[in-house]
Amino acid sequence: MRRMLISLLVAFGLAGCGSPTTPTPPAITPAPATPTPLAVTPAPSQVACVQVCPTSSSTDGNYRLELVLPHLVWKAGDAISGSADLGLTDGLPAKVAGASELIAFAFDQVGGNRHVAPSWLQSCVVYPLDPASPTNVALYKSGGFTGTEPDADFLRSFFADPQIRLPIGTWDITAIAAFSEGGCSGLEHTIKTTLRVTVTG
């Protein structure tokens, strides 16, 4: 299986004082090797919604990825929650191989330059998929930055917050499942599905 994307290192340090010819490099703090959901989110059927939960889904062969959020309009400062399911479209159990997290999430400002791309630990873990109980992952953040990006201040603040909070504006939240069919050297799949949310003042 193609090697999974390695997480970028998160650079929080500033260049230290050194001699004019040998400046001290910035202090580098690596991103967590294994992203952990920051809050336990119930399965989509149990997400608290005012009426019907907003959902989006994509299918690739026998595999279906679904993203579920409680609602699509959030207030600035709200901790955004939700979850994603990876399941099967037929009634036969299957196995897939992927990184330490089978599903990751991206956060992209619509019409802006603020983007959080997810990352996966380079590994190969085999996961069983049962048609009766899809694999469920709560919304979480992963990724990193070097400190030279135009949106470095936003990324630094975003990753420092233990919750998922987004600035005022329109955002696309995307669930991404990347895995190999059957085992580490099987047919590769990447499935994406997106919900657009609005953050108000």
C-alpha positions as a LaTeX table, in Angstrom:
\begin{tabular}{lrrr}
\hline
Residue & $x$ (\AA) & $y$ (\AA) & $z$ (\AA) \\
\hline
Met1 & 0.00 & 0.00 & 0.00 \\
Arg2 & 1.23 & 3.45 & $-0.83$ \\
Arg3 & 2.82 & 5.01 & 2.24 \\
Met4 & 0.29 & 7.17 & 4.05 \\
Leu5 & 0.78 & 10.92 & 4.34 \\
Ile6 & 3.14 & 11.82 & 7.20 \\
Ser7 & 1.96 & 14.55 & 9.52 \\
Leu8 & 3.66 & 17.92 & 9.11 \\
Leu9 & 5.59 & 19.15 & 12.14 \\
Val10 & 3.99 & 21.98 & 14.09 \\
Ala11 & 6.41 & 24.86 & 14.62 \\
Phe12 & 5.64 & 26.86 & 17.72 \\
Gly13 & 9.14 & 28.20 & 18.53 \\
Leu14 & 10.75 & 31.41 & 17.35 \\
Ala15 & 14.31 & 31.65 & 16.09 \\
Gly16 & 16.65 & 32.01 & 19.04 \\
Cys17 & 19.73 & 34.17 & 19.40 \\
Gly18 & 22.82 & 32.73 & 17.82 \\
Ser19 & 25.97 & 33.92 & 16.15 \\
Pro20 & 25.55 & 35.88 & 12.91 \\
Thr21 & 26.87 & 32.95 & 10.88 \\
Thr22 & 25.05 & 30.12 & 12.68 \\
Pro23 & 21.52 & 31.20 & 13.67 \\
Thr24 & 19.66 & 28.97 & 16.08 \\
Pro25 & 16.84 & 27.12 & 14.28 \\
Pro26 & 13.25 & 27.44 & 15.51 \\
Ala27 & 12.14 & 25.05 & 18.22 \\
Ile28 & 10.03 & 22.33 & 16.61 \\
Thr29 & 7.22 & 20.55 & 18.39 \\
Pro30 & 5.91 & 17.53 & 16.46 \\
Ala31 & 2.21 & 17.03 & 15.99 \\
Pro32 & 0.74 & 14.10 & 17.94 \\
Ala33 & 1.66 & 10.84 & 16.23 \\
Thr34 & $-1.82$ & 9.43 & 16.67 \\
Pro35 & $-4.63$ & 11.97 & 16.40 \\
Thr36 & $-7.20$ & 11.35 & 19.13 \\
Pro37 & $-10.79$ & 12.55 & 18.91 \\
Leu38 & $-11.06$ & 15.57 & 21.19 \\
Ala39 & $-14.58$ & 14.75 & 22.30 \\
Val40 & $-16.63$ & 11.59 & 22.22 \\
Thr41 & $-19.44$ & 12.08 & 19.72 \\
Pro42 & $-22.31$ & 9.59 & 19.67 \\
Ala43 & $-23.21$ & 7.61 & 16.58 \\
Pro44 & $-25.15$ & 9.61 & 13.96 \\
Ser45 & $-28.47$ & 8.10 & 15.04 \\
Gln46 & $-27.89$ & 9.57 & 18.52 \\
Val47 & $-26.61$ & 13.04 & 17.56 \\
Ala48 & $-28.85$ & 15.67 & 19.15 \\
Cys49 & $-30.53$ & 17.56 & 16.32 \\
Val50 & $-33.36$ & 20.08 & 16.32 \\
Gln51 & $-35.09$ & 18.17 & 13.51 \\
Val52 & $-33.15$ & 15.99 & 11.07 \\
Cys53 & $-29.37$ & 15.79 & 11.31 \\
Pro54 & $-27.58$ & 17.38 & 8.33 \\
Thr55 & $-25.65$ & 14.63 & 6.53 \\
Ser56 & $-23.57$ & 14.13 & 3.42 \\
Ser57 & $-22.28$ & 10.87 & 2.01 \\
Ser58 & $-20.12$ & 9.42 & $-0.76$ \\
Thr59 & $-19.82$ & 5.88 & $-2.05$ \\
Asp60 & $-16.86$ & 4.11 & $-3.64$ \\
Gly61 & $-17.62$ & 0.56 & $-4.68$ \\
Asn62 & $-18.82$ & $-1.34$ & $-1.63$ \\
Tyr63 & $-17.80$ & 1.44 & 0.79 \\
Arg64 & $-19.87$ & 4.36 & 2.01 \\
Leu65 & $-18.64$ & 7.37 & 4.01 \\
Glu66 & $-21.16$ & 9.57 & 5.81 \\
Leu67 & $-20.56$ & 12.85 & 7.66 \\
Val68 & $-23.11$ & 13.97 & 10.28 \\
Leu69 & $-23.30$ & 17.30 & 12.14 \\
Pro70 & $-25.92$ & 18.42 & 14.69 \\
His71 & $-26.60$ & 21.60 & 12.65 \\
Leu72 & $-25.01$ & 23.77 & 9.97 \\
Val73 & $-25.09$ & 27.20 & 11.67 \\
Trp74 & $-22.76$ & 27.79 & 14.61 \\
Lys75 & $-21.98$ & 30.86 & 16.68 \\
Ala76 & $-18.42$ & 32.16 & 16.97 \\
Gly77 & $-16.84$ & 30.47 & 19.95 \\
Asp78 & $-19.01$ & 27.35 & 19.72 \\
Ala79 & $-17.19$ & 24.02 & 19.95 \\
Ile80 & $-18.14$ & 22.28 & 16.71 \\
Ser81 & $-19.04$ & 18.60 & 16.99 \\
Gly82 & $-20.09$ & 15.80 & 14.68 \\
Ser83 & $-19.00$ & 12.40 & 13.48 \\
Ala84 & $-18.32$ & 10.29 & 10.40 \\
Asp85 & $-19.16$ & 6.68 & 9.59 \\
Leu86 & $-17.39$ & 4.30 & 7.21 \\
Gly87 & $-19.64$ & 1.39 & 6.31 \\
Leu88 & $-20.52$ & $-1.14$ & 3.65 \\
Thr89 & $-23.25$ & $-1.02$ & 1.05 \\
Asp90 & $-23.91$ & $-4.77$ & 1.01 \\
Gly91 & $-24.39$ & $-7.33$ & 3.76 \\
Leu92 & $-20.96$ & $-8.95$ & 3.69 \\
Pro93 & $-18.26$ & $-8.21$ & 6.31 \\
Ala94 & $-14.94$ & $-6.93$ & 4.98 \\
Lys95 & $-11.48$ & $-5.86$ & 6.10 \\
Val96 & $-9.60$ & $-2.72$ & 5.16 \\
Ala97 & $-6.12$ & $-1.44$ & 6.03 \\
Gly98 & $-5.29$ & 2.13 & 6.85 \\
Ala99 & $-3.37$ & 4.47 & 9.12 \\
Ser100 & $-3.82$ & 4.93 & 12.86 \\
Glu101 & $-7.11$ & 6.69 & 12.12 \\
Leu102 & $-9.26$ & 5.40 & 9.30 \\
Ile103 & $-11.06$ & 8.75 & 8.93 \\
Ala104 & $-9.65$ & 12.27 & 9.22 \\
Phe105 & $-11.18$ & 15.72 & 8.74 \\
Ala106 & $-10.33$ & 18.88 & 6.79 \\
Phe107 & $-11.53$ & 22.43 & 7.53 \\
Asp108 & $-11.50$ & 24.92 & 4.63 \\
Gln109 & $-12.60$ & 28.53 & 4.64 \\
Val110 & $-14.86$ & 29.18 & 1.65 \\
Gly111 & $-13.50$ & 32.13 & $-0.31$ \\
Gly112 & $-10.58$ & 32.56 & 2.08 \\
Asn113 & $-7.04$ & 31.34 & 2.66 \\
Arg114 & $-7.50$ & 29.46 & 5.92 \\
His115 & $-7.20$ & 25.72 & 5.46 \\
Val116 & $-6.53$ & 22.82 & 7.82 \\
Ala117 & $-5.42$ & 19.72 & 5.93 \\
Pro118 & $-5.52$ & 16.47 & 7.92 \\
Ser119 & $-2.60$ & 14.09 & 8.38 \\
Trp120 & $-2.16$ & 10.40 & 9.02 \\
Leu121 & 0.55 & 8.48 & 10.82 \\
Gln122 & 2.51 & 6.35 & 8.36 \\
Ser123 & 1.39 & 2.87 & 9.31 \\
Cys124 & $-0.78$ & $-0.03$ & 8.23 \\
Val125 & $-3.51$ & $-1.20$ & 10.57 \\
Val126 & $-6.17$ & $-3.73$ & 9.56 \\
Tyr127 & $-9.75$ & $-2.85$ & 10.50 \\
Pro128 & $-12.79$ & $-5.15$ & 10.27 \\
Leu129 & $-15.92$ & $-3.58$ & 8.80 \\
Asp130 & $-19.30$ & $-4.96$ & 9.78 \\
Pro131 & $-22.38$ & $-4.00$ & 7.73 \\
Ala132 & $-24.44$ & $-3.86$ & 10.93 \\
Ser133 & $-22.10$ & $-1.45$ & 12.76 \\
Pro134 & $-20.13$ & 1.07 & 10.66 \\
Thr135 & $-16.86$ & 2.42 & 11.99 \\
Asn136 & $-17.67$ & 5.71 & 13.74 \\
Val137 & $-15.15$ & 8.51 & 14.37 \\
Ala138 & $-15.92$ & 11.72 & 16.24 \\
Leu139 & $-14.90$ & 15.01 & 14.64 \\
Tyr140 & $-11.30$ & 15.87 & 15.57 \\
Lys141 & $-8.41$ & 17.95 & 14.30 \\
Ser142 & $-5.08$ & 16.75 & 12.94 \\
Gly143 & $-2.30$ & 18.18 & 10.79 \\
Gly144 & 0.34 & 20.79 & 11.41 \\
Phe145 & 2.20 & 23.77 & 9.98 \\
Thr146 & 5.70 & 25.15 & 9.58 \\
Gly147 & 5.02 & 28.71 & 10.70 \\
Thr148 & 5.68 & 30.25 & 7.27 \\
Glu149 & 2.16 & 29.84 & 5.87 \\
Pro150 & 0.05 & 32.98 & 5.26 \\
Asp151 & $-2.46$ & 31.63 & 7.78 \\
Ala152 & 0.14 & 30.58 & 10.39 \\
Asp153 & $-1.45$ & 32.70 & 13.15 \\
Phe154 & $-4.81$ & 31.06 & 12.55 \\
Leu155 & $-3.29$ & 27.56 & 12.49 \\
Arg156 & $-1.36$ & 28.20 & 15.70 \\
Ser157 & $-4.54$ & 29.32 & 17.47 \\
Phe158 & $-6.62$ & 26.50 & 15.96 \\
Phe159 & $-4.29$ & 23.73 & 17.12 \\
Ala160 & $-3.74$ & 25.29 & 20.55 \\
Asp161 & $-7.47$ & 25.09 & 21.33 \\
Pro162 & $-8.52$ & 21.65 & 22.63 \\
Gln163 & $-11.93$ & 22.16 & 20.98 \\
Ile164 & $-12.81$ & 22.72 & 17.33 \\
Arg165 & $-13.70$ & 26.39 & 16.90 \\
Leu166 & $-13.76$ & 28.29 & 13.62 \\
Pro167 & $-13.75$ & 32.04 & 12.90 \\
Ile168 & $-16.80$ & 33.84 & 11.54 \\
Gly169 & $-17.47$ & 32.91 & 7.93 \\
Thr170 & $-18.40$ & 29.97 & 5.72 \\
Trp171 & $-16.47$ & 26.73 & 6.10 \\
Asp172 & $-16.38$ & 23.33 & 4.42 \\
Ile173 & $-15.88$ & 20.44 & 6.83 \\
Thr174 & $-14.76$ & 17.32 & 4.96 \\
Ala175 & $-14.48$ & 13.75 & 6.18 \\
Ile176 & $-11.79$ & 11.74 & 4.38 \\
Ala177 & $-11.41$ & 7.97 & 4.54 \\
Ala178 & $-8.18$ & 6.56 & 3.08 \\
Phe179 & $-7.58$ & 2.82 & 3.13 \\
Ser180 & $-6.65$ & $-0.29$ & 1.17 \\
Glu181 & $-9.12$ & $-3.04$ & 0.43 \\
Gly182 & $-8.50$ & $-6.34$ & 2.22 \\
Gly183 & $-4.98$ & $-5.57$ & 3.47 \\
Cys184 & $-1.95$ & $-3.32$ & 3.24 \\
Ser185 & $-1.26$ & $-4.07$ & $-0.44$ \\
Gly186 & $-4.86$ & $-4.12$ & $-1.65$ \\
Leu187 & $-6.78$ & $-1.79$ & $-3.92$ \\
Glu188 & $-6.60$ & 1.76 & $-2.54$ \\
His189 & $-9.63$ & 3.93 & $-1.84$ \\
Thr190 & $-9.96$ & 7.57 & $-0.85$ \\
Ile191 & $-13.49$ & 8.75 & $-0.12$ \\
Lys192 & $-14.46$ & 12.34 & 0.74 \\
Thr193 & $-17.72$ & 13.92 & 1.76 \\
Thr194 & $-18.36$ & 17.53 & 2.80 \\
Leu195 & $-20.84$ & 19.64 & 4.74 \\
Arg196 & $-20.79$ & 23.45 & 4.49 \\
Val197 & $-21.31$ & 25.33 & 7.75 \\
Thr198 & $-21.76$ & 29.00 & 8.63 \\
Val199 & $-20.17$ & 30.59 & 11.70 \\
Thr200 & $-21.97$ & 33.75 & 12.79 \\
Gly201 & $-21.05$ & 36.56 & 15.16 \\
\hline
\end{tabular}
